[in-house]
Short mmCIF file of C-alpha atoms and ligand atoms in Angstrom, two decimals:
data_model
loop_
_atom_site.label_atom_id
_atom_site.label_comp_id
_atom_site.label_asym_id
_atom_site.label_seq_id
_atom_site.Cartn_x
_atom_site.Cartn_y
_atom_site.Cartn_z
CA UNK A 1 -13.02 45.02 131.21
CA UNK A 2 -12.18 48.41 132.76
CA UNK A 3 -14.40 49.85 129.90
CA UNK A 4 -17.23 48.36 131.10
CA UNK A 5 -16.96 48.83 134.51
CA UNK A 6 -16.46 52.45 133.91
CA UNK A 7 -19.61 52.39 131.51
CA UNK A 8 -21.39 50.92 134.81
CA UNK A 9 -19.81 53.14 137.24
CA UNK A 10 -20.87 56.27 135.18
CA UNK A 11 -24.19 54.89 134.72
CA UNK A 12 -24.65 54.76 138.46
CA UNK A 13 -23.23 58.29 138.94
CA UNK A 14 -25.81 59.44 135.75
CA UNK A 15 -28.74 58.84 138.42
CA UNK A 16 -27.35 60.93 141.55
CA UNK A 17 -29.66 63.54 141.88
CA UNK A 18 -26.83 65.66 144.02
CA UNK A 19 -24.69 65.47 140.61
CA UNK A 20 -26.81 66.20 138.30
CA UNK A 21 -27.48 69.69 140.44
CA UNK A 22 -23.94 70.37 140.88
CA UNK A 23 -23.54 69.74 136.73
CA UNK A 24 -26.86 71.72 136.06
CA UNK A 25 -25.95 74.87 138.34
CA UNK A 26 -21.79 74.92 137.29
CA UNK A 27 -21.39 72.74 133.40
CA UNK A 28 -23.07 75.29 131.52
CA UNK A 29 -22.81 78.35 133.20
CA UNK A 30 -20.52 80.19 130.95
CA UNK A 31 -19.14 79.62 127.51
CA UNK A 32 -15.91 78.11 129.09
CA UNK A 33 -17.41 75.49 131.56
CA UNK A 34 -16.76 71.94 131.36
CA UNK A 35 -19.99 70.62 129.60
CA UNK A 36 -20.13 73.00 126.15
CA UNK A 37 -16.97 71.09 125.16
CA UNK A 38 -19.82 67.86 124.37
CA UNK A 39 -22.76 69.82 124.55
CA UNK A 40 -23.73 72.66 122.03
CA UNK A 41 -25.22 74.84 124.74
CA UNK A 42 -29.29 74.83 126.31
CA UNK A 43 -31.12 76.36 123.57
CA UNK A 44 -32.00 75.83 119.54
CA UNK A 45 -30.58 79.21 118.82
CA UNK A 46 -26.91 78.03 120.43
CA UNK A 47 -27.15 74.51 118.55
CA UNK A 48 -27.88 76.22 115.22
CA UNK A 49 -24.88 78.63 116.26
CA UNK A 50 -22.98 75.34 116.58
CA UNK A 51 -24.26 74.02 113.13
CA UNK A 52 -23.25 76.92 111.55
CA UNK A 53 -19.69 76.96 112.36
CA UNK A 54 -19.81 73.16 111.03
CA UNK A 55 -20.64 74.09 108.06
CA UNK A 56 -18.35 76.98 107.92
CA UNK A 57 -15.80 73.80 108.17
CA UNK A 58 -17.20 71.31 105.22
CA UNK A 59 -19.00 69.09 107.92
CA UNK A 60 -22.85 67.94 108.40
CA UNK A 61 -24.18 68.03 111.27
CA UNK A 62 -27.52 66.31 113.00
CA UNK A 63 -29.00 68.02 115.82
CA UNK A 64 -30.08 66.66 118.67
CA UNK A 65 -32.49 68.01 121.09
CA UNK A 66 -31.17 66.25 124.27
CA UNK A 67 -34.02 64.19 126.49
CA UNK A 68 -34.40 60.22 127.02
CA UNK A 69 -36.63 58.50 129.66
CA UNK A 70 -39.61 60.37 129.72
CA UNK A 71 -42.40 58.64 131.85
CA UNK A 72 -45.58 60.62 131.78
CA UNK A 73 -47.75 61.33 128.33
CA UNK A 74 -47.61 65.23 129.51
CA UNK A 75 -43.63 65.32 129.04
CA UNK A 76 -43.73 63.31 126.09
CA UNK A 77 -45.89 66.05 124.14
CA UNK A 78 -44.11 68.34 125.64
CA UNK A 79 -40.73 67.01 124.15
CA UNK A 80 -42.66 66.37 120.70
CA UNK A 81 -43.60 70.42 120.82
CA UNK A 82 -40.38 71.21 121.35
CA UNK A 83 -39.39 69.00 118.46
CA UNK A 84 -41.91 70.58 116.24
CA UNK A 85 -40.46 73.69 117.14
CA UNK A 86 -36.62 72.46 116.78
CA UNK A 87 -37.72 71.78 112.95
CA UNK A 88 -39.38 74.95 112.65
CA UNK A 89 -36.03 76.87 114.20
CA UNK A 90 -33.77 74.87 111.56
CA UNK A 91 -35.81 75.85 108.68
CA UNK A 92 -35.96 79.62 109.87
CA UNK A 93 -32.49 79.46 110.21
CA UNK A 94 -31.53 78.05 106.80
CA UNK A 95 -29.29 75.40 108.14
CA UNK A 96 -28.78 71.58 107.07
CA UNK A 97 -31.92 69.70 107.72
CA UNK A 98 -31.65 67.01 109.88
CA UNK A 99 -32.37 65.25 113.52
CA UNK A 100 -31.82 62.61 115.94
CA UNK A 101 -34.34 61.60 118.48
CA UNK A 102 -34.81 58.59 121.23
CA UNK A 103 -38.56 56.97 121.59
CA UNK A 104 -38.02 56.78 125.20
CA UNK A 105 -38.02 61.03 124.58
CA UNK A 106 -41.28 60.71 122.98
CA UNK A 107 -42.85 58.72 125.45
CA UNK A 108 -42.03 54.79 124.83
CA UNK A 109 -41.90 54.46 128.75
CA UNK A 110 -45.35 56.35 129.66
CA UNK A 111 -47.48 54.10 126.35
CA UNK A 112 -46.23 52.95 122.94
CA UNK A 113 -48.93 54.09 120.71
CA UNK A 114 -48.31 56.94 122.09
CA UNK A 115 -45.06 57.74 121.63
CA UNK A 116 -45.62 56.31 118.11
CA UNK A 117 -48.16 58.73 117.24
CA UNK A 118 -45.89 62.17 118.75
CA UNK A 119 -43.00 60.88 116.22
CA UNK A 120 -45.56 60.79 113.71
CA UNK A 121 -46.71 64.27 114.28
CA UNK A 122 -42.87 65.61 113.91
CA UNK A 123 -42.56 63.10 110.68
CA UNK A 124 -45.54 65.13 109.25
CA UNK A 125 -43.58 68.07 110.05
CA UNK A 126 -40.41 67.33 109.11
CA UNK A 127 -40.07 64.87 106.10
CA UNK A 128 -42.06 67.69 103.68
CA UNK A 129 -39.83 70.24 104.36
CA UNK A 130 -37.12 67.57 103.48
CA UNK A 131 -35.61 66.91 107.30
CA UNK A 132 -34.03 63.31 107.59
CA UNK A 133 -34.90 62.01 110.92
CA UNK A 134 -32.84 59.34 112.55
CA UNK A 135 -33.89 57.17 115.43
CA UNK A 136 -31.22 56.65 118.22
CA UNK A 137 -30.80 53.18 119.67
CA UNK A 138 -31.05 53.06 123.36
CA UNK A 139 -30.64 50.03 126.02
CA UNK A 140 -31.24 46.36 124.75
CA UNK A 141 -34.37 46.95 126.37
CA UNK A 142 -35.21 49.20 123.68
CA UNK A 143 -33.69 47.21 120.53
CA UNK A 144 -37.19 45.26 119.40
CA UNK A 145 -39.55 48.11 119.61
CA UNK A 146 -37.57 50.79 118.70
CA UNK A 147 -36.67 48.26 115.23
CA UNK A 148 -40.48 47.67 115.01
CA UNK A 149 -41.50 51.20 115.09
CA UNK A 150 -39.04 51.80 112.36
CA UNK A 151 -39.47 49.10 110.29
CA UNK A 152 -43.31 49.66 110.40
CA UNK A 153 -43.01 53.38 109.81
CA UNK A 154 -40.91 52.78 106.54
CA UNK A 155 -43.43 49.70 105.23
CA UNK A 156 -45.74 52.86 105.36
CA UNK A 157 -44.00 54.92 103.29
CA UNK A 158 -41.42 56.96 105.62
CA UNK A 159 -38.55 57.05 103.75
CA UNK A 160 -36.47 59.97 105.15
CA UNK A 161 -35.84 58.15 108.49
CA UNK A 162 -33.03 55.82 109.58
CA UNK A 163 -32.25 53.83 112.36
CA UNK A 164 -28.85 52.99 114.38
CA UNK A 165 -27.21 49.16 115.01
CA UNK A 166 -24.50 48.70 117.70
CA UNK A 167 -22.15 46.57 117.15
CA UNK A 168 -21.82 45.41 120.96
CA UNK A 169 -25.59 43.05 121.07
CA UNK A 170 -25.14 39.70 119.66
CA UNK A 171 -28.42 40.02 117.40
CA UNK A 172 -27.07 42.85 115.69
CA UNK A 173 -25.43 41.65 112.46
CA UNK A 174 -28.98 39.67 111.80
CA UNK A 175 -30.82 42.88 112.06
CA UNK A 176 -28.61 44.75 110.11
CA UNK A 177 -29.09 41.76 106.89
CA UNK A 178 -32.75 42.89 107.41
CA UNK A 179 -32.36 46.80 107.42
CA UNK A 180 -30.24 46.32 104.08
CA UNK A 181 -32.37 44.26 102.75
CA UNK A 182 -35.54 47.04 102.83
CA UNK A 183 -32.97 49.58 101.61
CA UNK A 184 -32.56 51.71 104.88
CA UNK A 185 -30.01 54.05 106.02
CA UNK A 186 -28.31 52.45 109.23
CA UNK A 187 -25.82 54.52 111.78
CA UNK A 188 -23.50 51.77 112.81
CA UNK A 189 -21.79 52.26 116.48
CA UNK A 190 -20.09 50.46 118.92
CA UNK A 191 -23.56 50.88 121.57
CA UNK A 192 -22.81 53.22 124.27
CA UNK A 193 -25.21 51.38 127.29
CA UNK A 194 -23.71 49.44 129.78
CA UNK A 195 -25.36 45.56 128.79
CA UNK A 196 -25.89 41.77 129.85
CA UNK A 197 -23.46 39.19 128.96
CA UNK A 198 -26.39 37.55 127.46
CA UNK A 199 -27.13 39.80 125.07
CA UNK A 200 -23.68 41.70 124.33
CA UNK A 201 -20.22 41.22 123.29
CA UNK A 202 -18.23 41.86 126.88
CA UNK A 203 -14.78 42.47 125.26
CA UNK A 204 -13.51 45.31 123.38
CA UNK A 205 -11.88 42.95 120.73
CA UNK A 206 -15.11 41.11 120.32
CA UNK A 207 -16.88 44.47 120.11
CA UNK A 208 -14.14 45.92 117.28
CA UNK A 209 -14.69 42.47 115.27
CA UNK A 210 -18.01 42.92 115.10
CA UNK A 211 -17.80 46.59 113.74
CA UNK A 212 -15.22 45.59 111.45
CA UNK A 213 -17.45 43.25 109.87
CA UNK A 214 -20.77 45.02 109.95
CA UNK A 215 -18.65 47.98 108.54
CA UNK A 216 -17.98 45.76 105.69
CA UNK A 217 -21.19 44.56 105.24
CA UNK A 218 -22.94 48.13 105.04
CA UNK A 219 -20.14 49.33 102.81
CA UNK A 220 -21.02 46.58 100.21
CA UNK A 221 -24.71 46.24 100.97
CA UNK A 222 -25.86 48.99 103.04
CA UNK A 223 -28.01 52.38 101.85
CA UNK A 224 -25.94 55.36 102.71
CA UNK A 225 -24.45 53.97 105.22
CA UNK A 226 -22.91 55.80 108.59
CA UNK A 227 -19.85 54.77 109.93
CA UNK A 228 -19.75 56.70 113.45
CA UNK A 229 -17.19 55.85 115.85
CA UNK A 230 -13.94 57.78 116.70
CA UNK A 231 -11.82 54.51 116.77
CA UNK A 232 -9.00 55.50 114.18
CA UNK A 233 -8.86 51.75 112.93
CA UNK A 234 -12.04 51.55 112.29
CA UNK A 235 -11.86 54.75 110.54
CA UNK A 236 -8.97 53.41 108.57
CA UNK A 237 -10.67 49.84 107.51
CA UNK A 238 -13.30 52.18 106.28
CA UNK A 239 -11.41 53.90 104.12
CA UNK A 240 -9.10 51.14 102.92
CA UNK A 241 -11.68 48.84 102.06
CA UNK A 242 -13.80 51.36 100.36
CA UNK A 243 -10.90 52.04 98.66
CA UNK A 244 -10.02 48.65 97.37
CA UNK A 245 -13.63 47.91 96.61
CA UNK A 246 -14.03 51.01 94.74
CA UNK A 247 -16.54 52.60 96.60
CA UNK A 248 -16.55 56.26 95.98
CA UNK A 249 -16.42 58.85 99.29
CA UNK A 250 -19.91 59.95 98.23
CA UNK A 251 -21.62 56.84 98.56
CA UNK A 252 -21.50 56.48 102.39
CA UNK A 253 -20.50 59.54 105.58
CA UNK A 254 -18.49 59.02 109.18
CA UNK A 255 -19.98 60.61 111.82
CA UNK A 256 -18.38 61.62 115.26
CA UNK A 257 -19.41 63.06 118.31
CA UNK A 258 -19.22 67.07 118.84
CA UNK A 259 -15.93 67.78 120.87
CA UNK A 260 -14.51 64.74 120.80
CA UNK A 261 -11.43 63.63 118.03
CA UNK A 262 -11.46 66.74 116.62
CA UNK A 263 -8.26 66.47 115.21
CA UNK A 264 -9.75 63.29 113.46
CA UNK A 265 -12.75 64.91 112.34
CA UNK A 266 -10.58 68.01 110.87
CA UNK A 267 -8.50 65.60 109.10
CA UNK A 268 -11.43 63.31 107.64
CA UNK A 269 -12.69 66.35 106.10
CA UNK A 270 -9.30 67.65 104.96
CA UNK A 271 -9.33 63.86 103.57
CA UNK A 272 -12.54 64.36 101.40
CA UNK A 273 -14.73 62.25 103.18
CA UNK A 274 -17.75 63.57 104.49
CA UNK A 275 -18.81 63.95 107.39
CA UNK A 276 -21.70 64.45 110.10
CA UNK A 277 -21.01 65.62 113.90
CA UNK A 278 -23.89 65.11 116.25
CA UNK A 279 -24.74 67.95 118.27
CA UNK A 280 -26.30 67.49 121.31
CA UNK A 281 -28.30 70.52 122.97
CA UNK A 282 -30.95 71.39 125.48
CA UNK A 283 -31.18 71.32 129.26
CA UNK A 284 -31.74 67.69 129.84
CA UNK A 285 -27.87 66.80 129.19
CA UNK A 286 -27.14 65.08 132.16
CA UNK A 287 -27.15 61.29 131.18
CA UNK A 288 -25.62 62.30 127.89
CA UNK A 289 -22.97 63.90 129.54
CA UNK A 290 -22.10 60.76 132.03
CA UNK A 291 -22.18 58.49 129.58
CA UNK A 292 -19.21 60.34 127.17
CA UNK A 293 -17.69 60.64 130.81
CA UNK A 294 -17.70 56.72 131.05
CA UNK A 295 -16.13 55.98 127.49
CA UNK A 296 -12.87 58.13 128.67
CA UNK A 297 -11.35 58.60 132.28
CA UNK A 298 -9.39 61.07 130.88
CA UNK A 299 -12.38 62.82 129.91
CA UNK A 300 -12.81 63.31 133.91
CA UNK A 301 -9.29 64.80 134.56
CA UNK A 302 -10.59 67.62 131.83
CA UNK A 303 -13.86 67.86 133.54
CA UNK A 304 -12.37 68.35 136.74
CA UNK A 305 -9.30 71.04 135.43
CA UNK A 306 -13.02 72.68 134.39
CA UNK A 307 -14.65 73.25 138.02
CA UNK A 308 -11.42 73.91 139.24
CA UNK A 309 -10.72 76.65 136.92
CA UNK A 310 -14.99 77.97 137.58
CA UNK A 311 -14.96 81.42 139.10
C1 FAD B 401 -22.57 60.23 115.59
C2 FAD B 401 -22.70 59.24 116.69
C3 FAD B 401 -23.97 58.82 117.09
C4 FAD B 401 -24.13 57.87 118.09
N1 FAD B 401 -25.37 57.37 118.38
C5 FAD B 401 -25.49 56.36 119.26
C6 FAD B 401 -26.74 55.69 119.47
O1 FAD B 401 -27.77 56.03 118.87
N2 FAD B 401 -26.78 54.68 120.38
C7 FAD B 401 -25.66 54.26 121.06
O2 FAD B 401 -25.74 53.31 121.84
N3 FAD B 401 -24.48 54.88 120.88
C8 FAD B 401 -24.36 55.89 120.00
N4 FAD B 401 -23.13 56.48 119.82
C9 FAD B 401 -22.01 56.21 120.77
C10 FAD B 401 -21.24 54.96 120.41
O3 FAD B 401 -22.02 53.80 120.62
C11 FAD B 401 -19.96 54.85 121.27
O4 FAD B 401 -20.33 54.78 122.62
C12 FAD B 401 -18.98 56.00 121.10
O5 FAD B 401 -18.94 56.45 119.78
C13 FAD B 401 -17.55 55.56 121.51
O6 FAD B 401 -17.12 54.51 120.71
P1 FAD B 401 -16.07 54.66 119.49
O7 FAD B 401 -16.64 53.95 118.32
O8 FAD B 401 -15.73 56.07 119.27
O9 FAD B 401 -14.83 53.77 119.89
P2 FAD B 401 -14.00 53.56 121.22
O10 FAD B 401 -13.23 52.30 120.99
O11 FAD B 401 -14.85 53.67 122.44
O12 FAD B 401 -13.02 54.80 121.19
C14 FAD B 401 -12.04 54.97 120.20
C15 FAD B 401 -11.27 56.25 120.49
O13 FAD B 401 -12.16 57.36 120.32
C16 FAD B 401 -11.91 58.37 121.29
N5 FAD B 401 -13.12 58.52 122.13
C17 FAD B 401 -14.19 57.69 122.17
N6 FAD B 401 -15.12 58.15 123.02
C18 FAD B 401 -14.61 59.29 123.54
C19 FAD B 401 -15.09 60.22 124.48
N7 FAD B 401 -16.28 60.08 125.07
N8 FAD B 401 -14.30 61.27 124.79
C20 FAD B 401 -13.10 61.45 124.20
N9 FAD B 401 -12.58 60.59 123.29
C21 FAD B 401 -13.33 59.53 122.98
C22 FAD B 401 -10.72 57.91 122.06
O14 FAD B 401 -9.57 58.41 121.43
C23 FAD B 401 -10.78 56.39 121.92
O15 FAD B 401 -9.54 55.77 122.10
C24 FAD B 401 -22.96 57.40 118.78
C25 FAD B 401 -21.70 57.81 118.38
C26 FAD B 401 -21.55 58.70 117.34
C27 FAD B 401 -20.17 59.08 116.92
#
């Protein structure tokens, strides 16, 4: 209960315009303000920084170029240039070779085709030089088209792409029988958007059963699978029931959040297991920000120790 009305109170505060310029002029400003401990930092070059300490450590890591609700075609090219450019950075750099992205980034709000077409162009880019490409999930207003677009793009022969199922919507455990069944790679979370009754699982218990069994299902079924939460039973049911079902630590990854469980994510890796950290970056990190804000009030007491600490 308090977990979603935090998610909605959060959500609200992600559209004040007066916050957002407070966060934009103060979160970044120096390499101790409050934001860098989610976000990797405005630019490629500090993200591939980021992704090279990871790998100093054993992890992966899948950058993300941080930008969701774009609403004119002019924005969404410019995001997909920046993209293109993103990929081009990476290989420069020599780093691991892989992205997330949201559709609403590349235009899904301004015209489908559209938007379509611009993750085509980075696809074109990308999947020769051997980049997987992952396609966040966004609202449940998102859930059909951004499935369509990905289950179209693979019947057509993408096969370095994967999509994400949260285990919060009701439909979820039906899609996910159809995204094993073609052989994809799914990211399974807990959904991170504040959503109708109708539609969603309102109780964290309800929420955790359904992870618990879709965890299950990808472990025995799934391609690859991703098991990304920082929930420490779900990371143990993971591992236990791999275990038991002799499923080696190769065939599937966790992936967490940068800056948040490190401890877990140090010990996963001491563990053996592998895993992936998502690294956000760019300016647009506002509504990212708010919505890590939202899954922890204590996140806001560290925030707040942060401006109050801001020379
Ligand atoms: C790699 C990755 C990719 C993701 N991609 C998507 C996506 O495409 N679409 C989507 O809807 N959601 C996505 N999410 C977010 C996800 O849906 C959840 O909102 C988020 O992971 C929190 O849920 P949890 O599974 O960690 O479990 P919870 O039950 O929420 O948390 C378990 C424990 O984790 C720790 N924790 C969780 N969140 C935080 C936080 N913000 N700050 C500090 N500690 C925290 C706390 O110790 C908490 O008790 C992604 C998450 C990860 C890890």
């Amino acid at each position: 209960m308090f977990s979603s009305l935090s998610k909605a109170f959060f959500h609200a505060l992600s559209r004040s315009r007066f916050l957002k310029h407070v966060a934009s002029r103060y979160g970044m400003r120096k390499p101790t303000s409050f934001a860098r401990r989610f976000i990797a930092g405005e630019t490629v070059g500090e993200a591939i920084d980021a992704a090279r300490v990871l790998e100093g450590r054993g992890m992966h890591h899948t950058l993300d170029l941080l930008g969701e609700s774009v609403t004119t075609l002019e924005g969404a090219y410019a995001a997909t240039r920046e993209y293109l450019a993103v990929v081009d950075a990476i290989v420069q750099a020599g780093i691991e070779r892989n992205l997330s992205l949201k559709l609403t980034q590349l235009g899904l709000d301004a015209d489908r085709a559209s938007a379509v077409d611009n993750l085509r162009r980075i696809l074109e880019r990308a999947e020769p030089a051997g980049f997987f490409i992952r396609i966040d999930m966004e609202s449940s207003a998102y859930t059909d088209v951004t499935l369509d677009t990905f289950e179209t793009l693979w019947h057509h022969g993408h096969r370095q792409i994967g999509v994400v199922l949260q285990s919060d919507l009701r439909r979820s455990e039906a899609d996910l029988q159809r995204i094993n069944a073609l052989g994809a790679r799914v990211r399974l979370v807990k959904g991170a958007y504040r959503e109708p009754k109708a539609v969603a699982y309102q109780s964290k218990t309800e929420v955790d059963q359904a992870y618990a069994r879709m965890l299950k299902s990808l472990l025995l079924e799934g391609n690859y699978p991703a098991i990304a939460t920082h929930d420490p039973a779900m990371i143990d049911l993971a591992r236990a029931f791999a275990r038991d079902r002799q499923i080696p630590p190769d065939r599937f990854e966790f992936q967490m959040l940068y800056g948040i469980r490190r401890d877990l994510q140090n010990k996963l890796v001491a563990d053996g297991y592998r895993l992936r950290i998502y690294v956000p970056f760019g300016r647009e990190w506002f509504p990212y920000f708010m919505r890590r804000l939202g899954e922890r009030p204590a996140n806001v007491l560290f925030v707040l120790r942060g401006i109050a600490a801001e020379k």
